[in-house]
């Protein structure tokens, strides 16, 4: 028994020894593991520390960005209020205070020019009338501006809607008044000019569906679906405008109401600025809207009212407005010879230059396009009417023609008509100066992506202008200006009569007797106002029709003269196009007297390859007989289509 007990004790001792060995092995393994962990511990700690540093820096950047955006927003609001307050305060100061604050160069007209008077009661009268005037003007502008905005929307806008237009609560301030006194016009007309400043907190709200320019080439259902997914509400606010308004009453009558008609026009382009507010975002979300709004306000809202354009309000039936509205005071004969060192505006290929000439923005003439040349030669002749010699100028704009995109403006030259002598040919070689594309209408303290892009483009254009032996681009032309007064026109009427055969005029006709302008004075002006093309045929797919937007233009030929409208883009699925453009033909008696002369009008789609979508012929004698003809003409040589136009004939001697 003792033997068995000793054996059991020995077996138990061996098991305990085995367990002790396991514990020792575990201890050794634990020790080795702790050594490895200790070796890797610094790397783990460094990784955790680096991650925490990154998170802290990101949080600091995010907080800094939020603080900066908040500060920038508050700064813009404060700056905007400061500008409005300063604008209102300066117009309540007298002359002495203004000179001390802003200096002599920036003082209003009534301070710097003694013939301008400060008439405060006019502003007081406007303040009383303004609630009703603002209500009426806002109502009519909502009706007029909406189709204009739709017609002039840029390519990156799929659809735009004018939600509201408010003229604000404050009336314009009249800062100076000048009354023109002339012995020649005494008893015949009354002319006044008003300097005004308008800071009325006006606003206009738009609903825009933007679309990237590249998406215009996508199928129409895809474009419509993507446009519905993204809509932006934009407000044009705090418009500030200052300029000079001319008001004339003419003719003066011997019966009540004494004045036959009232004419109102802007003497020059007013200075204006505004703020753009994008609801739910920043203006940089739509980088092209600033340029678009500047161009729209300048070209569509203000330019139609700048001299010699005018608004005429007849006070009596026939008020005499037709007598003095269109009658010119002179005529320019321009021979466009050529240009030298024309810079190219594209990376590839050469320049395809052409020139637009005008004395009135709505009546532009266009030269032929000279392909692939830096030294074009035109040798073309143009005739332009002058209605306000003191305010009009001959403007020649040099373009680089593009087939797939709007033509790029290279530069322009401007020649004031008042600087040209009578009947003396002037051979001119004028340097074409590049014009910056950056817009000038928004506040100076605001910048956005568009201004940065414009600056880069201007730098590229300046570098491009130095190509071609580093010589400046110059435009060569010969200009001859003929002036004629009412006395000379009356003498011509009494001797010959409108439409009489050409012959030597009597001595009373003075300077007009031997001038080439005589032929045109015995002729007249054909004015074609293009309205709308309806139900146009589709362009065949093999000629570029189908998916691409249409580029519709109208070409008109009267005798030897050819002109065409500015091409307008419309959707491929659209069958109608609005033009709202005026073409003017100055025709001499030798052309207007032809009995069989036809006005040939053709409608083209110029996208990729030109395609005629119909034509119409109208007899010039019928237009001369009717004097004004408004109608819709069916297009010939096509299955369907029509063209709405207003045709007017104005004899230059009529009413003289």
XYZ file of C-alpha atoms in Angstrom:
656
model
C 0.000 0.000 0.000
C 2.875 2.321 0.878
C 4.428 1.440 -2.390
C 1.354 2.412 -4.320
C 1.070 5.620 -2.332
C 4.660 6.594 -3.118
C 4.059 5.943 -6.774
C 1.029 8.209 -6.747
C 3.010 10.928 -5.000
C 5.783 10.650 -7.601
C 3.274 10.848 -10.449
C 1.683 13.941 -8.883
C 5.090 15.574 -8.475
C 5.919 14.940 -12.125
C 2.662 16.601 -13.193
C 3.421 19.614 -11.022
C 6.876 19.857 -12.552
C 5.303 19.725 -16.015
C 2.905 22.515 -15.145
C 5.781 24.590 -13.843
C 7.569 24.144 -17.149
C 4.508 25.346 -19.004
C 4.293 28.393 -16.781
C 7.940 29.100 -17.398
C 7.435 28.743 -21.149
C 4.417 31.057 -21.034
C 6.415 33.540 -19.050
C 9.216 33.391 -21.574
C 6.782 33.819 -24.450
C 5.068 36.691 -22.668
C 8.420 38.260 -22.083
C 9.369 37.916 -25.740
C 5.987 39.357 -26.804
C 6.374 42.300 -24.502
C 9.770 42.928 -25.998
C 8.283 42.988 -29.515
C 5.429 45.281 -28.419
C 7.898 47.565 -26.789
C 9.868 47.670 -30.036
C 6.763 48.607 -32.123
C 5.227 51.018 -29.614
C 7.025 54.193 -30.877
C 5.778 53.652 -34.466
C 2.181 53.190 -33.311
C 2.343 56.282 -31.141
C 3.845 58.318 -34.021
C 1.079 57.156 -36.398
C -1.648 58.140 -33.961
C 0.018 61.512 -33.369
C 0.254 62.195 -37.161
C -3.432 61.345 -37.685
C -4.458 63.663 -34.889
C -2.309 66.466 -36.369
C -3.966 66.048 -39.777
C -7.425 66.205 -38.230
C -6.536 69.314 -36.242
C -5.168 71.087 -39.327
C -8.262 70.158 -41.354
C -10.544 71.478 -38.611
C -8.549 74.708 -38.417
C -8.771 75.160 -42.198
C -12.523 74.475 -42.196
C -13.102 76.899 -39.330
C -10.918 79.509 -41.033
C -12.816 79.111 -44.312
C -16.174 79.521 -42.562
C -14.919 82.599 -40.683
C -13.532 84.126 -43.889
C -16.772 83.536 -45.802
C -18.757 85.100 -42.962
C -16.393 88.094 -42.799
C -16.432 88.515 -46.575
C -20.241 88.466 -46.651
C -20.479 91.035 -43.844
C -17.817 93.187 -45.524
C -19.730 93.191 -48.820
C -22.950 94.218 -47.083
C -21.212 97.010 -45.154
C -19.375 98.197 -48.260
C -22.604 98.209 -50.260
C -24.344 100.292 -47.607
C -21.404 102.697 -47.490
C -21.553 103.228 -51.254
C -25.301 103.885 -51.166
C -24.994 106.236 -48.179
C -22.112 108.147 -49.765
C -24.010 108.418 -53.050
C -27.048 109.878 -51.289
C -24.976 112.220 -49.114
C -22.989 113.762 -51.961
C -26.148 114.757 -53.822
C -27.437 116.684 -50.796
C -24.319 118.866 -50.486
C -23.882 122.325 -51.937
C -21.098 123.291 -54.337
C -18.571 124.331 -51.682
C -18.954 121.110 -49.702
C -18.668 118.964 -52.826
C -15.440 120.647 -53.899
C -13.911 119.991 -50.478
C -14.996 116.353 -50.372
C -14.510 115.042 -53.916
C -12.488 117.747 -55.693
C -13.158 119.796 -58.806
C -12.782 116.931 -61.277
C -15.650 114.852 -59.853
C -18.179 117.550 -59.018
C -21.566 117.549 -60.811
C -22.353 119.617 -63.885
C -24.179 122.392 -62.001
C -20.971 123.089 -60.030
C -18.397 122.915 -62.837
C -20.516 124.466 -65.609
C -22.311 127.766 -65.023
C -24.909 127.054 -67.727
C -26.189 124.072 -65.722
C -28.615 124.943 -62.943
C -29.465 123.033 -59.794
C -33.236 122.769 -59.771
C -34.236 120.954 -56.606
C -37.955 121.286 -57.120
C -37.833 118.845 -60.059
C -36.550 116.136 -57.727
C -39.303 117.008 -55.247
C -41.928 116.655 -57.986
C -40.486 113.288 -59.022
C -40.613 112.112 -55.403
C -44.343 112.844 -55.323
C -44.990 111.131 -58.652
C -42.651 108.197 -58.180
C -44.945 105.659 -56.441
C -47.288 105.623 -59.442
C -44.498 105.985 -62.006
C -42.622 103.061 -60.446
C -45.748 100.904 -60.453
C -46.507 101.598 -64.123
C -42.896 101.200 -65.282
C -42.442 97.967 -63.325
C -45.583 96.494 -64.899
C -44.558 97.334 -68.471
C -40.932 96.274 -67.962
C -42.073 92.846 -66.785
C -43.863 92.457 -70.125
C -41.070 93.868 -72.300
C -37.899 92.552 -70.664
C -38.885 88.890 -70.377
C -38.855 88.158 -74.155
C -35.691 90.267 -74.558
C -33.868 88.264 -71.900
C -34.996 84.998 -73.473
C -33.821 86.144 -76.916
C -30.366 87.249 -75.703
C -29.565 84.393 -73.319
C -26.042 82.966 -73.742
C -25.301 79.433 -74.865
C -24.693 78.094 -71.362
C -28.258 78.974 -70.306
C -30.931 76.456 -71.232
C -33.880 78.562 -70.070
C -34.375 81.867 -68.249
C -37.503 83.515 -66.848
C -37.967 87.010 -65.465
C -39.792 86.615 -62.158
C -40.137 90.280 -61.208
C -38.799 93.743 -61.941
C -39.059 96.513 -59.340
C -38.048 100.144 -59.938
C -37.564 100.778 -56.241
C -38.967 103.362 -53.867
C -36.586 106.273 -54.562
C -36.952 108.519 -57.602
C -33.971 109.683 -59.697
C -32.256 112.845 -58.482
C -31.921 115.684 -60.994
C -28.482 117.173 -60.305
C -28.387 119.779 -63.076
C -30.511 121.335 -65.828
C -29.409 123.130 -68.987
C -31.731 124.947 -71.410
C -30.423 125.456 -74.950
C -31.033 128.933 -76.340
C -30.381 129.450 -80.048
C -31.688 132.199 -82.371
C -32.046 129.626 -85.168
C -34.407 127.399 -83.161
C -36.294 130.088 -81.248
C -40.004 129.639 -81.834
C -39.449 126.221 -83.448
C -38.340 123.935 -80.607
C -37.373 123.751 -76.928
C -34.335 121.692 -75.867
C -33.239 120.821 -72.324
C -30.722 118.451 -70.783
C -31.028 116.906 -67.322
C -28.160 115.375 -65.373
C -29.561 112.618 -63.177
C -28.386 110.148 -60.552
C -30.527 107.155 -59.649
C -29.897 105.049 -56.559
C -33.376 103.693 -55.959
C -32.634 100.144 -54.746
C -34.068 98.626 -57.893
C -34.112 94.871 -58.308
C -34.835 92.200 -60.889
C -35.168 88.493 -60.126
C -34.417 85.762 -62.646
C -34.950 82.012 -62.653
C -32.098 80.434 -64.619
C -31.597 76.868 -65.760
C -27.883 76.754 -66.603
C -26.289 74.153 -68.779
C -22.625 73.570 -69.720
C -21.749 74.754 -73.205
C -20.667 71.281 -74.307
C -24.111 69.880 -73.500
C -25.644 71.942 -76.300
C -24.569 69.234 -78.713
C -26.354 66.490 -76.782
C -29.782 65.250 -77.913
C -32.591 67.584 -76.955
C -34.386 65.191 -74.492
C -31.120 64.699 -72.576
C -30.531 68.454 -72.445
C -34.063 69.107 -71.205
C -33.764 66.454 -68.494
C -30.433 67.785 -67.201
C -31.695 71.374 -67.270
C -34.670 70.488 -65.069
C -32.324 69.018 -62.477
C -30.515 72.297 -61.779
C -32.298 75.640 -61.293
C -30.778 78.819 -59.841
C -32.541 81.964 -58.656
C -30.559 85.154 -59.288
C -31.254 88.738 -58.219
C -29.843 91.893 -59.824
C -29.970 94.410 -56.976
C -28.978 97.938 -55.960
C -28.600 99.333 -59.472
C -26.866 102.727 -59.510
C -27.140 104.766 -62.718
C -26.039 108.291 -63.625
C -26.160 110.069 -66.969
C -27.651 112.889 -69.013
C -31.157 112.992 -70.512
C -32.155 115.304 -73.373
C -35.797 116.358 -73.678
C -37.027 118.292 -76.719
C -40.397 119.727 -77.639
C -40.884 120.096 -81.377
C -42.569 121.539 -83.352
C -44.065 124.495 -81.505
C -47.646 125.159 -82.604
C -49.904 128.208 -82.615
C -52.720 126.205 -81.061
C -53.108 124.274 -77.835
C -51.154 122.305 -76.551
C -48.448 124.467 -78.231
C -45.981 121.534 -78.429
C -46.616 118.922 -81.107
C -44.488 116.114 -79.678
C -42.005 115.373 -76.899
C -38.725 113.586 -77.595
C -36.574 111.968 -74.912
C -33.138 110.414 -75.407
C -29.902 109.761 -73.554
C -27.002 111.954 -74.633
C -24.414 109.221 -74.000
C -24.115 105.808 -72.403
C -24.917 106.241 -68.683
C -22.569 104.948 -66.023
C -24.155 102.068 -64.152
C -23.283 99.421 -61.604
C -25.150 96.679 -59.776
C -24.842 93.750 -57.393
C -25.509 90.120 -58.270
C -26.969 87.821 -55.630
C -27.252 84.074 -56.232
C -29.721 82.572 -53.773
C -28.254 79.598 -51.963
C -24.728 80.123 -53.310
C -22.114 82.530 -54.573
C -21.855 84.389 -57.868
C -18.874 82.213 -58.829
C -21.345 79.356 -59.372
C -22.387 81.175 -62.566
C -19.199 82.887 -63.783
C -20.748 84.102 -67.032
C -23.771 85.876 -65.588
C -21.904 89.105 -64.808
C -20.776 89.564 -68.416
C -24.219 88.634 -69.706
C -26.056 91.104 -67.462
C -23.621 93.912 -68.274
C -24.087 93.358 -72.003
C -27.867 93.055 -71.651
C -28.256 96.304 -69.685
C -25.879 98.173 -71.951
C -27.057 96.915 -75.364
C -30.724 95.993 -74.848
C -31.912 98.374 -72.131
C -29.870 101.585 -72.517
C -28.467 101.723 -76.056
C -31.881 101.926 -77.827
C -32.392 105.319 -76.131
C -28.990 106.921 -76.875
C -28.813 109.694 -79.464
C -29.715 109.653 -82.292
C -32.221 107.028 -81.107
C -35.149 108.564 -79.265
C -38.557 108.013 -77.729
C -41.265 110.201 -79.264
C -44.542 110.987 -77.519
C -46.961 112.845 -79.841
C -49.240 115.307 -78.073
C -51.461 115.992 -81.087
C -52.434 113.724 -83.996
C -49.567 113.774 -86.470
C -47.539 115.940 -84.000
C -44.861 116.577 -86.619
C -42.717 113.739 -85.264
C -42.215 112.099 -88.657
C -40.857 115.387 -90.002
C -37.854 115.553 -87.700
C -37.417 112.032 -86.379
C -35.485 110.575 -89.330
C -34.227 113.514 -91.348
C -30.408 113.421 -91.359
C -27.996 116.337 -90.965
C -25.188 114.876 -93.007
C -23.807 111.880 -94.837
C -20.541 109.970 -94.562
C -18.882 108.362 -97.578
C -16.435 105.733 -96.339
C -14.016 103.808 -98.520
C -12.637 100.849 -96.586
C -9.252 100.183 -98.156
C -7.635 97.541 -95.990
C -5.762 96.665 -92.818
C -2.207 95.698 -91.904
C -0.741 93.363 -89.282
C -4.067 91.908 -88.203
C -3.476 89.556 -85.249
C -5.087 86.145 -85.242
C -7.372 85.292 -82.354
C -7.239 81.499 -82.680
C -4.433 79.076 -81.919
C -4.672 77.292 -85.250
C -5.000 78.782 -88.705
C -4.746 82.348 -89.905
C -7.027 85.328 -89.438
C -10.309 85.789 -91.345
C -10.930 89.526 -90.831
C -13.977 91.635 -91.583
C -15.185 95.068 -90.440
C -18.475 96.411 -89.123
C -19.129 100.134 -89.602
C -21.870 102.241 -88.069
C -22.869 105.662 -86.816
C -25.987 104.268 -85.145
C -25.778 101.049 -83.200
C -28.933 99.648 -84.798
C -27.787 100.417 -88.355
C -24.557 98.503 -88.921
C -22.837 97.784 -92.225
C -20.559 94.808 -92.780
C -17.659 94.252 -95.146
C -16.741 91.012 -96.834
C -14.721 88.373 -94.988
C -11.156 88.018 -96.248
C -9.958 84.477 -95.621
C -6.568 83.483 -94.216
C -4.694 86.780 -94.337
C -2.976 89.214 -91.988
C -3.088 92.095 -94.504
C -6.627 92.185 -95.966
C -7.597 94.476 -98.848
C -11.294 95.346 -99.220
C -11.701 98.460 -101.409
C -15.396 98.668 -100.486
C -17.573 101.796 -100.326
C -20.194 102.580 -97.688
C -22.661 105.418 -97.125
C -23.842 106.259 -93.617
C -26.348 108.867 -92.475
C -25.601 111.284 -89.653
C -28.454 112.678 -87.554
C -26.615 114.207 -84.576
C -23.162 115.414 -85.706
C -22.219 116.644 -82.228
C -22.828 113.268 -80.603
C -22.352 110.619 -83.285
C -19.095 108.986 -84.318
C -17.978 106.642 -87.078
C -17.133 103.333 -85.398
C -15.194 100.633 -87.261
C -14.864 97.292 -85.453
C -12.398 94.707 -86.731
C -13.425 91.060 -86.231
C -11.923 87.637 -86.772
C -14.617 85.479 -88.347
C -15.352 82.014 -86.902
C -17.622 79.379 -88.367
C -18.557 77.435 -85.233
C -18.546 80.250 -82.662
C -19.275 83.986 -82.493
C -16.667 86.112 -84.233
C -13.913 87.514 -82.012
C -13.526 91.271 -81.788
C -9.925 92.303 -82.444
C -10.298 96.025 -81.825
C -11.951 99.188 -83.020
C -11.380 102.763 -84.118
C -13.745 105.642 -83.363
C -13.837 108.904 -85.355
C -16.074 111.699 -83.978
C -18.140 113.207 -86.786
C -17.700 116.739 -85.441
C -13.939 116.479 -86.132
C -14.433 115.885 -89.871
C -14.407 118.870 -92.272
C -17.074 119.338 -94.917
C -16.509 117.740 -98.325
C -12.774 117.141 -97.767
C -11.600 113.538 -98.283
C -9.571 112.354 -95.298
C -7.073 109.535 -95.902
C -6.696 107.905 -92.504
C -4.433 105.151 -91.230
C -5.583 104.500 -87.680
C -4.164 102.113 -85.127
C -6.613 99.482 -83.946
C -6.420 99.325 -80.173
C -7.367 96.138 -78.386
C -10.371 96.441 -76.134
C -10.451 94.697 -72.743
C -13.302 92.246 -72.396
C -13.648 92.681 -68.658
C -17.030 94.067 -67.764
C -17.385 97.444 -66.077
C -20.848 97.334 -64.624
C -20.443 95.538 -61.313
C -18.962 96.981 -58.158
C -15.230 97.580 -58.206
C -14.698 95.805 -54.888
C -16.215 92.583 -56.194
C -14.266 89.992 -58.155
C -15.230 86.613 -59.477
C -14.035 83.865 -61.738
C -15.176 85.667 -64.880
C -12.968 88.687 -64.210
C -9.976 86.382 -63.713
C -10.693 84.613 -66.991
C -11.128 87.935 -68.772
C -7.760 89.093 -67.475
C -6.078 85.958 -68.814
C -7.824 86.371 -72.174
C -6.744 90.002 -72.404
C -3.150 88.978 -71.757
C -3.323 86.383 -74.521
C -4.857 88.926 -76.905
C -2.111 91.443 -76.152
C 0.542 88.841 -76.904
C -1.279 87.850 -80.084
C -1.431 91.479 -81.213
C 2.361 91.592 -81.313
C 2.583 88.898 -83.981
C 3.609 89.988 -87.431
C 6.946 91.792 -86.941
C 5.676 93.416 -83.745
C 3.956 96.174 -85.731
C 0.596 97.517 -84.512
C -2.547 96.663 -86.394
C -3.777 99.577 -88.506
C -6.975 100.224 -90.455
C -6.787 102.208 -93.699
C -9.830 104.113 -94.927
C -10.904 107.293 -96.676
C -13.712 109.313 -95.097
C -15.632 112.207 -96.660
C -18.333 114.002 -94.717
C -21.035 116.163 -96.290
C -23.219 118.349 -94.108
C -26.485 119.882 -95.227
C -28.808 122.302 -93.513
C -32.567 122.756 -93.685
C -32.069 125.807 -95.930
C -30.147 123.783 -98.510
C -32.697 120.985 -98.425
C -35.596 123.401 -98.897
C -33.837 124.985 -101.873
C -33.406 121.565 -103.439
C -37.074 120.717 -102.866
C -38.298 123.961 -104.411
C -36.068 123.625 -107.463
C -36.322 119.936 -108.230
C -38.860 118.284 -105.953
C -38.501 114.765 -104.625
C -37.850 112.226 -107.336
C -37.138 114.810 -110.044
C -34.444 114.035 -112.629
C -30.909 114.883 -111.718
C -29.470 118.211 -112.816
C -27.395 121.092 -111.612
C -29.044 122.752 -108.625
C -29.358 126.536 -108.305
C -26.967 128.672 -106.317
C -29.280 128.589 -103.297
C -28.378 124.956 -102.802
C -24.879 126.098 -101.851
C -22.413 123.334 -100.999
C -24.698 120.544 -102.237
C -24.679 121.664 -105.863
C -21.721 119.620 -107.117
C -21.405 117.046 -104.341
C -22.030 113.305 -104.824
C -24.558 113.473 -102.009
C -27.042 115.051 -104.454
C -27.905 111.661 -105.970
C -28.703 110.212 -102.544
C -30.742 113.231 -101.459
C -32.979 112.687 -104.462
C -33.298 109.040 -103.490
C -34.111 107.815 -100.020
C -33.616 105.246 -97.309
C -35.140 101.763 -97.302
C -35.550 100.496 -93.734
C -36.244 96.777 -93.257
C -37.165 95.713 -89.725
C -36.884 91.948 -89.368
C -39.370 90.586 -86.849
C -39.779 86.823 -86.896
C -39.440 83.767 -89.120
C -42.187 81.182 -88.598
C -42.639 77.513 -89.499
C -39.208 77.134 -91.105
C -38.344 73.912 -92.907
C -35.871 71.470 -91.394
C -32.302 71.414 -92.605
C -31.386 68.028 -94.147
C -29.267 65.750 -91.994
C -26.620 65.414 -94.721
C -26.035 69.188 -94.563
C -25.601 69.414 -90.810
C -29.224 69.568 -89.679
C -30.858 67.565 -86.950
C -29.203 67.713 -83.543
C -27.103 70.894 -83.739
C -28.717 74.263 -82.906
C -29.743 76.344 -85.875
C -27.897 79.528 -86.811
C -30.507 81.503 -88.744
C -29.756 84.701 -90.666
C -31.485 86.805 -93.318
C -29.701 88.041 -96.456
C -31.091 91.042 -98.329
C -30.060 92.444 -101.710
C -31.345 95.709 -103.192
C -29.683 96.542 -106.481
C -25.904 96.309 -106.013
C -26.078 96.444 -102.200
C -26.079 93.289 -100.075
C -26.570 93.023 -96.321
C -27.427 90.306 -93.865
C -28.657 90.109 -90.321
C -26.715 88.937 -87.326
C -27.104 85.135 -87.086
C -29.160 83.967 -84.132
C -28.990 80.562 -82.455
C -32.121 78.526 -81.801
C -32.796 74.914 -80.888
C -32.772 72.309 -83.618
C -36.375 71.393 -82.803
C -37.561 75.017 -83.018
C -39.339 76.169 -86.171
C -39.389 79.910 -85.343
C -36.698 82.558 -84.866
C -36.945 86.104 -83.502
C -34.654 88.703 -85.104
C -35.581 92.205 -83.880
C -32.958 93.721 -86.205
C -33.029 96.635 -88.637
C -31.262 96.779 -92.012
C -30.876 100.151 -93.714
C -30.196 100.794 -97.410
C -29.293 104.310 -98.580
C -30.362 104.307 -102.237
C -29.623 106.979 -104.792
C -32.116 108.286 -107.323
C -30.518 106.172 -110.060
C -31.377 102.984 -108.142
C -34.670 104.004 -106.520
C -36.038 105.212 -109.862
C -35.889 101.772 -111.495
C -39.399 100.433 -112.017
C -38.475 96.743 -112.002
C -36.125 96.730 -109.004
C -36.849 93.927 -106.542
C -35.922 93.504 -102.885
C -34.554 89.949 -102.708
C -34.689 88.398 -99.228
C -33.383 84.932 -98.324
C -33.416 82.999 -95.039
C -30.383 80.795 -94.325
C -29.216 78.328 -91.714
C -25.464 79.024 -91.500
C -24.570 76.241 -89.050
C -21.716 74.210 -90.600
C -22.918 74.416 -94.211
C -25.222 77.218 -95.405
C -28.693 76.061 -96.378
C -31.434 78.252 -97.872
C -34.759 77.849 -96.053
C -36.761 80.045 -98.420
C -36.784 83.371 -100.212
C -39.170 86.197 -101.001
C -39.149 89.029 -103.551
C -40.806 92.428 -102.959
C -41.101 95.266 -105.470
C -39.311 98.425 -104.282
C -41.801 100.721 -106.050
C -44.637 99.198 -104.021
C -42.774 99.975 -100.793
C -42.146 103.567 -101.978
C -45.843 103.963 -102.822
C -47.055 102.650 -99.449
C -44.282 104.370 -97.450
C -44.757 101.781 -94.689
C -45.657 98.151 -95.194
C -46.063 95.688 -92.329
C -46.970 92.152 -93.327
C -46.103 88.455 -93.225
C -44.698 87.071 -96.465
C -44.755 83.375 -97.383
C -41.350 81.955 -98.322
C -40.962 80.683 -101.881
C -39.196 77.526 -103.119
C -39.969 75.635 -99.877
C -42.936 73.639 -98.604
C -43.732 76.029 -95.753
C -42.385 79.026 -93.899
C -43.077 82.751 -93.523
C -41.241 85.955 -92.600
C -42.632 88.910 -90.619
C -41.167 92.305 -91.552
C -41.771 96.048 -91.472
C -40.658 97.854 -94.630
C -40.413 101.650 -94.628
C -39.334 104.169 -97.246
C -38.034 107.559 -96.180
C -37.338 110.291 -98.704
C -34.466 112.429 -97.438
C -36.196 115.548 -98.764
C -39.574 114.727 -97.250
C -40.783 117.444 -94.913
C -37.761 119.686 -95.510
